[in-house]
XYZ file of N, CA and C in Angstrom:
612
model
N 136.429 102.552 209.720
C 137.000 103.237 208.588
C 136.364 104.594 208.436
N 137.162 105.617 208.185
C 136.614 106.901 207.870
C 136.956 107.259 206.447
N 136.033 107.928 205.796
C 136.232 108.295 204.386
C 135.549 109.644 204.232
N 136.344 110.690 203.931
C 135.745 112.019 203.856
C 134.770 112.074 202.663
N 133.812 113.009 202.779
C 132.744 113.062 201.778
C 133.250 113.398 200.369
N 134.285 114.237 200.296
C 134.842 114.593 198.963
C 135.398 113.360 198.269
N 136.115 112.524 199.034
C 136.663 111.322 198.406
C 135.574 110.334 198.049
N 134.561 110.226 198.923
C 133.416 109.373 198.607
C 132.754 109.785 197.338
N 132.556 111.107 197.142
C 131.926 111.587 195.935
C 132.792 111.312 194.684
N 134.116 111.434 194.841
C 134.995 111.143 193.717
C 134.915 109.662 193.328
N 134.866 108.779 194.358
C 134.736 107.351 194.077
C 133.416 107.057 193.392
N 132.340 107.698 193.861
C 131.018 107.487 193.272
C 131.019 107.975 191.806
N 131.701 109.085 191.570
C 131.754 109.604 190.169
C 132.499 108.635 189.255
N 133.559 108.000 189.789
C 134.273 106.981 189.009
C 133.334 105.860 188.587
N 132.499 105.410 189.500
C 131.597 104.342 189.220
C 130.485 104.789 188.227
N 130.014 106.031 188.396
C 128.980 106.541 187.501
C 129.482 106.549 186.070
N 130.766 106.893 185.879
C 131.327 106.958 184.537
C 131.375 105.589 183.856
N 131.310 104.503 184.660
C 131.441 103.155 184.141
C 130.097 102.439 183.994
N 129.046 103.145 184.221
C 127.729 102.505 184.354
C 126.939 102.391 183.044
N 127.601 102.566 181.904
C 126.893 102.382 180.637
C 126.405 100.971 180.467
N 127.253 99.997 180.787
C 126.858 98.598 180.848
C 126.960 98.207 182.317
N 126.487 97.002 182.670
C 126.526 96.632 184.086
C 127.967 96.553 184.563
N 128.242 97.200 185.660
C 129.595 97.241 186.243
C 129.519 96.619 187.614
N 130.330 95.636 187.891
C 130.329 94.944 189.203
C 131.592 95.351 189.947
N 131.402 95.997 191.083
C 132.494 96.435 191.958
C 132.579 95.503 193.151
N 133.783 95.031 193.470
C 133.979 94.243 194.677
C 134.678 95.102 195.741
N 134.195 95.006 196.950
C 134.864 95.656 198.098
C 135.256 94.565 199.047
N 136.548 94.445 199.347
C 137.085 93.356 200.115
C 137.900 93.916 201.294
N 137.998 93.181 202.344
C 138.772 93.569 203.504
C 138.523 92.617 204.655
N 139.233 92.794 205.763
C 139.089 91.897 206.889
C 137.743 92.051 207.599
N 137.349 91.086 208.416
C 136.098 91.225 209.163
C 136.130 92.407 210.071
N 135.028 93.193 210.055
C 134.975 94.382 210.875
C 135.679 95.597 210.287
N 136.083 95.472 209.009
C 136.848 96.546 208.390
C 136.040 97.703 207.846
N 134.727 97.596 207.780
C 133.897 98.672 207.262
C 133.464 98.524 205.824
N 133.557 97.298 205.297
C 133.174 97.043 203.901
C 131.710 97.369 203.662
N 130.836 96.895 204.543
C 129.389 97.140 204.381
C 129.073 98.623 204.434
N 129.718 99.328 205.370
C 129.468 100.742 205.489
C 129.859 101.476 204.223
N 131.035 101.195 203.677
C 131.483 101.842 202.453
C 130.545 101.479 201.293
N 130.174 100.204 201.156
C 129.322 99.784 200.055
C 127.976 100.514 200.131
N 127.396 100.608 201.322
C 126.099 101.224 201.457
C 126.162 102.732 201.214
N 127.249 103.366 201.665
C 127.393 104.823 201.422
C 127.549 105.101 199.953
N 128.348 104.293 199.259
C 128.498 104.450 197.821
C 127.167 104.296 197.105
N 126.431 103.234 197.489
C 125.104 103.011 196.890
C 124.200 104.210 197.084
N 124.185 104.749 198.308
C 123.268 105.838 198.605
C 123.638 107.108 197.802
N 124.939 107.390 197.733
C 125.395 108.564 196.967
C 125.050 108.416 195.506
N 125.256 107.214 194.955
C 124.948 106.961 193.553
C 123.457 107.093 193.300
N 122.664 106.603 194.243
C 121.204 106.556 194.040
C 120.514 107.904 194.287
N 121.278 108.882 194.785
C 120.699 110.216 194.899
C 120.336 110.775 193.534
N 121.075 110.297 192.498
C 120.815 110.771 191.134
C 119.917 109.799 190.345
N 119.402 108.747 190.991
C 118.573 107.772 190.336
C 118.861 106.380 190.858
N 118.016 105.419 190.506
C 118.139 104.042 191.016
C 119.147 103.303 190.158
N 120.432 103.480 190.447
C 121.485 102.907 189.583
C 122.345 101.854 190.253
N 122.319 101.775 191.572
C 123.245 100.883 192.273
C 122.540 100.056 193.348
N 123.071 98.842 193.550
C 122.529 97.946 194.571
C 123.706 97.197 195.224
N 123.575 96.914 196.518
C 124.612 96.172 197.244
C 124.229 94.720 197.347
N 125.177 93.849 196.977
C 124.977 92.388 196.994
C 126.037 91.769 197.913
N 125.747 91.607 199.183
C 126.772 91.168 200.138
C 127.127 89.688 200.071
N 128.405 89.411 200.190
C 128.856 88.007 200.254
C 128.296 87.278 201.466
N 128.030 88.028 202.546
C 127.569 87.416 203.790
C 126.272 86.612 203.651
N 125.493 86.919 202.583
C 124.295 86.161 202.375
C 124.545 84.711 202.044
N 125.785 84.408 201.731
C 126.151 83.030 201.386
C 126.820 82.247 202.530
N 126.689 82.793 203.758
C 127.007 81.985 204.928
C 126.214 80.691 204.844
N 126.834 79.575 205.203
C 126.036 78.360 205.380
C 125.149 78.526 206.603
N 124.030 77.836 206.615
C 123.130 77.920 207.769
C 123.799 77.330 208.981
N 123.298 77.737 210.151
C 123.845 77.195 211.393
C 123.653 75.690 211.498
N 122.532 75.179 210.967
C 122.342 73.743 211.002
C 123.379 73.015 210.138
N 123.677 73.600 208.993
C 124.730 72.979 208.123
C 126.089 73.080 208.801
N 126.396 74.175 209.420
C 127.684 74.345 210.117
C 127.767 73.361 211.278
N 126.679 73.163 212.017
C 126.691 72.194 213.103
C 126.993 70.791 212.577
N 126.375 70.445 211.432
C 126.599 69.121 210.859
C 128.081 68.960 210.389
N 128.720 70.086 210.025
C 130.115 70.049 209.624
C 131.053 70.128 210.832
N 130.507 70.422 212.007
C 131.342 70.646 213.185
C 132.114 71.936 213.057
N 131.518 72.924 212.366
C 132.243 74.152 212.021
C 131.585 75.429 212.580
N 130.601 75.283 213.453
C 129.891 76.479 213.960
C 130.849 77.467 214.614
N 131.821 76.946 215.347
C 132.777 77.836 216.033
C 133.707 78.545 215.071
N 133.797 78.082 213.815
C 134.671 78.690 212.832
C 133.908 79.584 211.863
N 132.669 79.887 212.179
C 131.826 80.637 211.259
C 132.542 81.924 210.795
N 132.557 82.107 209.515
C 133.277 83.244 208.934
C 134.508 82.873 208.180
N 134.985 81.631 208.343
C 136.146 81.156 207.613
C 135.728 80.763 206.194
N 136.635 80.663 205.252
C 136.264 80.475 203.826
C 135.322 79.313 203.566
N 135.525 78.163 204.209
C 134.705 76.993 203.917
C 133.346 77.031 204.628
N 133.090 78.066 205.443
C 131.768 78.180 206.099
C 130.813 78.996 205.243
N 131.260 79.392 204.052
C 130.405 80.033 203.075
C 130.147 79.061 201.906
N 129.047 79.212 201.248
C 128.761 78.452 200.053
C 129.335 79.206 198.853
N 130.651 79.044 198.625
C 131.327 79.819 197.590
C 130.787 79.476 196.197
N 130.405 78.198 195.990
C 129.890 77.841 194.677
C 128.606 78.584 194.333
N 127.699 78.741 195.290
C 126.470 79.515 195.067
C 126.767 80.979 194.861
N 127.741 81.494 195.598
C 128.126 82.911 195.403
C 128.621 83.160 193.974
N 129.492 82.254 193.526
C 130.011 82.413 192.151
C 128.896 82.322 191.125
N 127.976 81.387 191.309
C 126.867 81.224 190.387
C 125.992 82.482 190.378
N 125.767 83.071 191.569
C 124.956 84.288 191.645
C 125.648 85.434 190.884
N 126.969 85.507 191.024
C 127.705 86.541 190.306
C 127.596 86.345 188.792
N 127.608 85.085 188.375
C 127.436 84.817 186.921
C 126.060 85.301 186.449
N 125.081 85.096 187.268
C 123.733 85.581 186.927
C 123.698 87.100 186.816
N 124.389 87.748 187.749
C 124.475 89.206 187.742
C 125.178 89.671 186.439
N 126.242 89.002 186.080
C 126.979 89.366 184.873
C 126.085 89.173 183.627
N 125.199 88.192 183.682
C 124.299 87.949 182.586
C 123.096 88.874 182.554
N 123.088 89.845 183.533
C 122.008 90.819 183.651
C 120.652 90.164 183.916
N 120.691 89.012 184.574
C 119.443 88.356 184.963
C 118.862 89.047 186.218
N 117.577 88.810 186.441
C 116.986 89.223 187.728
C 117.454 88.229 188.782
N 118.061 88.718 189.860
C 118.634 87.837 190.861
C 118.050 88.167 192.230
N 117.498 87.146 192.859
C 117.089 87.284 194.284
C 118.268 86.889 195.126
N 118.926 87.901 195.660
C 120.239 87.739 196.321
C 120.047 87.630 197.845
N 120.612 86.638 198.495
C 120.471 86.499 199.932
C 121.261 87.568 200.697
N 120.757 87.939 201.854
C 121.500 88.807 202.760
C 121.724 88.025 204.055
N 122.238 88.700 205.079
C 122.520 88.002 206.337
C 121.989 88.834 207.510
N 121.315 88.170 208.441
C 120.751 88.843 209.620
C 121.684 88.641 210.835
N 122.126 89.752 211.407
C 122.914 89.642 212.603
C 122.042 89.375 213.828
N 120.718 89.517 213.652
C 119.765 89.233 214.733
C 119.582 87.705 214.883
N 119.308 87.052 213.767
C 119.116 85.600 213.810
C 120.407 84.814 213.558
N 121.449 85.533 213.088
C 122.735 84.887 212.729
C 122.565 83.875 211.638
N 121.648 84.166 210.684
C 121.322 83.259 209.588
C 121.198 84.052 208.279
N 121.412 83.353 207.150
C 121.132 83.972 205.840
C 119.650 84.258 205.673
N 119.351 85.286 204.895
C 117.952 85.658 204.582
C 117.776 85.517 203.076
N 117.054 84.495 202.611
C 116.895 84.306 201.156
C 116.195 85.515 200.519
N 116.706 85.918 199.356
C 116.055 87.025 198.606
C 116.019 88.324 199.323
N 116.985 88.571 200.191
C 116.997 89.848 200.967
C 117.162 91.072 200.077
N 117.811 90.902 198.921
C 117.977 91.983 197.930
C 117.537 91.427 196.603
N 116.814 92.187 195.830
C 116.469 91.784 194.467
C 117.205 92.706 193.513
N 118.046 92.100 192.675
C 118.791 92.840 191.674
C 118.024 92.740 190.346
N 117.670 93.887 189.807
C 116.896 93.886 188.580
C 117.719 94.526 187.442
N 117.517 95.787 187.162
C 118.219 96.367 186.020
C 119.224 97.428 186.431
N 119.615 97.439 187.702
C 120.634 98.426 188.171
C 121.931 98.217 187.393
N 122.532 99.283 186.862
C 123.778 99.117 186.109
C 125.033 98.927 186.964
N 124.939 99.252 188.258
C 126.091 99.058 189.165
C 125.694 98.122 190.284
N 126.458 97.053 190.450
C 126.247 96.109 191.548
C 127.530 96.124 192.381
N 127.367 96.388 193.671
C 128.487 96.423 194.611
C 128.432 95.193 195.484
N 129.395 94.284 195.357
C 129.424 93.100 196.179
C 130.614 93.238 197.153
N 130.328 92.964 198.420
C 131.389 93.162 199.428
C 131.520 91.935 200.320
N 132.752 91.611 200.675
C 133.014 90.460 201.520
C 134.499 90.254 201.765
N 134.835 89.196 202.493
C 136.209 88.972 202.869
C 137.053 88.319 201.767
N 136.463 87.414 201.023
C 137.284 86.482 200.234
C 137.219 86.644 198.719
N 136.858 87.851 198.250
C 136.730 88.096 196.836
C 138.042 87.915 196.053
N 139.175 88.066 196.750
C 140.470 87.934 196.080
C 141.200 86.657 196.453
N 140.547 85.780 197.166
C 141.184 84.542 197.603
C 141.388 83.630 196.375
N 142.595 83.143 196.237
C 142.962 82.374 195.019
C 143.002 80.860 195.316
N 141.890 80.349 195.844
C 141.826 78.915 196.143
C 140.361 78.455 196.096
N 140.195 77.198 195.775
C 138.845 76.611 195.705
C 137.951 77.430 194.779
N 136.649 77.409 195.036
C 135.722 78.176 194.178
C 135.978 79.656 194.221
N 136.574 80.172 195.299
C 136.816 81.616 195.441
C 137.683 82.153 194.280
N 138.531 81.318 193.684
C 139.414 81.817 192.662
C 138.650 82.249 191.384
N 137.365 81.849 191.293
C 136.549 82.244 190.145
C 135.903 83.617 190.321
N 135.964 84.181 191.522
C 135.257 85.439 191.772
C 135.890 86.586 191.034
N 137.238 86.657 191.026
C 137.917 87.836 190.452
C 137.550 88.055 188.984
N 137.385 86.973 188.235
C 137.023 87.091 186.830
C 135.612 87.555 186.587
N 134.780 87.600 187.639
C 133.373 88.013 187.493
C 133.135 89.424 188.034
N 134.194 90.056 188.520
C 134.097 91.382 189.109
C 135.009 92.333 188.319
N 134.488 93.476 187.929
C 135.252 94.402 187.064
C 136.394 95.047 187.798
N 136.148 95.384 189.050
C 137.198 96.094 189.811
C 137.021 95.715 191.271
N 138.148 95.664 192.009
C 138.067 95.329 193.443
C 138.833 96.398 194.221
N 138.150 96.916 195.256
C 138.775 97.878 196.169
C 138.995 97.166 197.517
N 140.198 97.359 198.051
C 140.542 96.727 199.339
C 140.492 97.765 200.475
N 139.724 97.460 201.508
C 139.629 98.339 202.685
C 140.581 97.799 203.726
N 141.668 98.531 203.993
C 142.702 98.056 204.915
C 142.559 98.711 206.266
N 142.386 97.915 207.315
C 142.186 98.417 208.664
C 143.077 97.607 209.632
N 143.825 98.258 210.531
C 144.713 97.500 211.442
C 143.908 96.733 212.497
N 144.551 95.709 213.060
C 143.894 94.899 214.088
C 143.483 95.730 215.283
N 144.250 96.749 215.600
C 143.924 97.586 216.753
C 142.568 98.263 216.607
N 142.120 98.441 215.375
C 140.793 99.014 215.130
C 139.766 97.903 215.004
N 140.149 96.794 214.383
C 139.199 95.713 214.164
C 138.725 95.104 215.486
N 139.622 94.843 216.397
C 139.266 94.093 217.608
C 138.134 94.768 218.398
N 138.220 96.091 218.712
C 137.076 96.700 219.404
C 135.765 96.621 218.642
N 135.846 96.772 217.314
C 134.633 96.698 216.504
C 133.997 95.318 216.560
N 134.846 94.292 216.416
C 134.336 92.950 216.468
C 133.779 92.594 217.832
N 134.482 93.038 218.875
C 133.987 92.781 220.221
C 132.618 93.421 220.436
N 132.459 94.639 220.002
C 131.147 95.293 220.147
C 130.049 94.532 219.365
N 130.398 94.071 218.142
C 129.472 93.341 217.315
C 129.002 92.068 217.998
N 129.976 91.307 218.550
C 129.636 90.009 219.117
C 128.853 90.171 220.441
N 129.230 91.179 221.224
C 128.507 91.424 222.480
C 127.055 91.792 222.155
N 126.869 92.657 221.149
C 125.530 93.065 220.742
C 124.745 91.883 220.203
N 125.427 90.888 219.673
C 124.773 89.708 219.145
C 124.464 88.642 220.195
N 124.828 88.921 221.449
C 124.445 88.049 222.566
C 125.527 87.140 223.095
N 126.759 87.234 222.535
C 127.857 86.409 223.089
C 128.341 87.020 224.396
N 128.882 86.166 225.238
C 129.555 86.672 226.446
C 130.892 87.303 226.017
N 131.470 88.096 226.911
C 132.759 88.694 226.564
C 133.814 87.620 226.343
N 133.790 86.579 227.162
C 134.750 85.494 227.002
C 134.575 84.781 225.654
N 133.349 84.523 225.258
C 133.078 83.902 223.972
C 133.523 84.769 222.831
N 133.217 86.084 222.939
C 133.566 87.028 221.891
C 135.082 87.135 221.716
N 135.805 87.226 222.838
C 137.254 87.353 222.735
C 137.900 86.094 222.173
N 137.338 84.954 222.518
C 137.848 83.683 221.976
C 137.594 83.598 220.457
N 136.415 84.029 220.019
C 136.099 84.021 218.587
C 137.039 84.896 217.812
N 137.293 86.083 218.357
C 138.179 87.046 217.692
C 139.598 86.480 217.590
N 140.115 85.956 218.714
C 141.485 85.470 218.730
C 141.661 84.225 217.908
N 140.722 83.285 218.005
C 140.871 81.972 217.368
C 140.455 81.932 215.906
N 139.600 82.903 215.480
C 139.061 82.821 214.134
C 139.235 84.162 213.373
N 138.690 85.222 213.887
C 138.592 86.451 213.081
C 139.951 87.069 212.786
N 140.861 87.069 213.724
C 142.178 87.655 213.437
C 142.962 86.790 212.436
N 142.770 85.472 212.500
C 143.377 84.597 211.482
C 142.769 84.857 210.131
N 141.445 85.064 210.082
C 140.776 85.419 208.829
C 141.336 86.721 208.278
N 141.523 87.704 209.205
C 142.008 89.011 208.767
C 143.390 88.891 208.115
N 144.245 88.040 208.671
C 145.579 87.851 208.109
C 145.508 87.179 206.709
N 144.578 86.219 206.595
C 144.350 85.569 205.306
C 143.878 86.579 204.265
N 142.973 87.433 204.639
C 142.434 88.438 203.725
C 143.501 89.435 203.333
N 144.286 89.908 204.283
C 145.337 90.909 203.965
C 146.355 90.335 203.003
N 146.552 89.046 203.012
C 147.506 88.429 202.075
C 147.041 88.529 200.638
N 145.771 88.929 200.406
C 145.234 89.059 199.037
C 145.231 90.525 198.585
N 145.675 91.414 199.436
C 145.597 92.860 199.179
C 146.237 93.271 197.869
N 147.348 92.669 197.513
C 148.077 93.064 196.323
C 147.334 92.790 195.022
N 146.283 91.994 195.105
C 145.462 91.701 193.898
C 144.378 92.734 193.629
N 144.235 93.684 194.570
C 143.199 94.692 194.446
C 143.576 95.785 193.445
N 142.585 96.477 192.878
C 142.829 97.593 191.999
C 143.082 98.900 192.747
N 142.533 98.979 193.941
C 142.641 100.188 194.748
C 142.627 99.810 196.207
N 143.488 100.444 196.983
C 143.533 100.203 198.435
C 143.104 101.492 199.157
N 142.101 101.347 200.017
C 141.607 102.476 200.822
C 142.068 102.329 202.240
């Protein structure tokens, strides 16, 4: 995803205007769509003027590989049920209550969640990004009511596939394994996520 600096600054200004009380922004889109990049750039621009924003990624709520193995779901990692959606919703409730939250992140090196990777304290803007923030099923349906605004990052498959392939190869998968994962799981996830686009407040 590309986003010119002028537009980025305008988006950051919109968030700054809403930061009197805690404001929770959701950034959603398909895997490999650039959600993390946008969230981190917004955070950095906002924090140039002070410590006001923090990124709280949904990826920290991946189930562990041991849990996925027990479920027989390791090959489907990244699909909705391979996340602990209940814990994610509870963490968002704590954020809304302005509690101090030790928020998990995700390591692409170990391919595992990292407990307490981010600590949310008194920052007035929390940016949470992930695939399923607008999914209207199971525990995911509770997310939208805990997020003030959701921005959808829309990226075509022709852009996603090379990005995902590079990601998986860098993570140690063979090309055959990476291509199978993309075809059998990630592109299906992308279609599921795109079906939620109309529920977003803004499409980028």
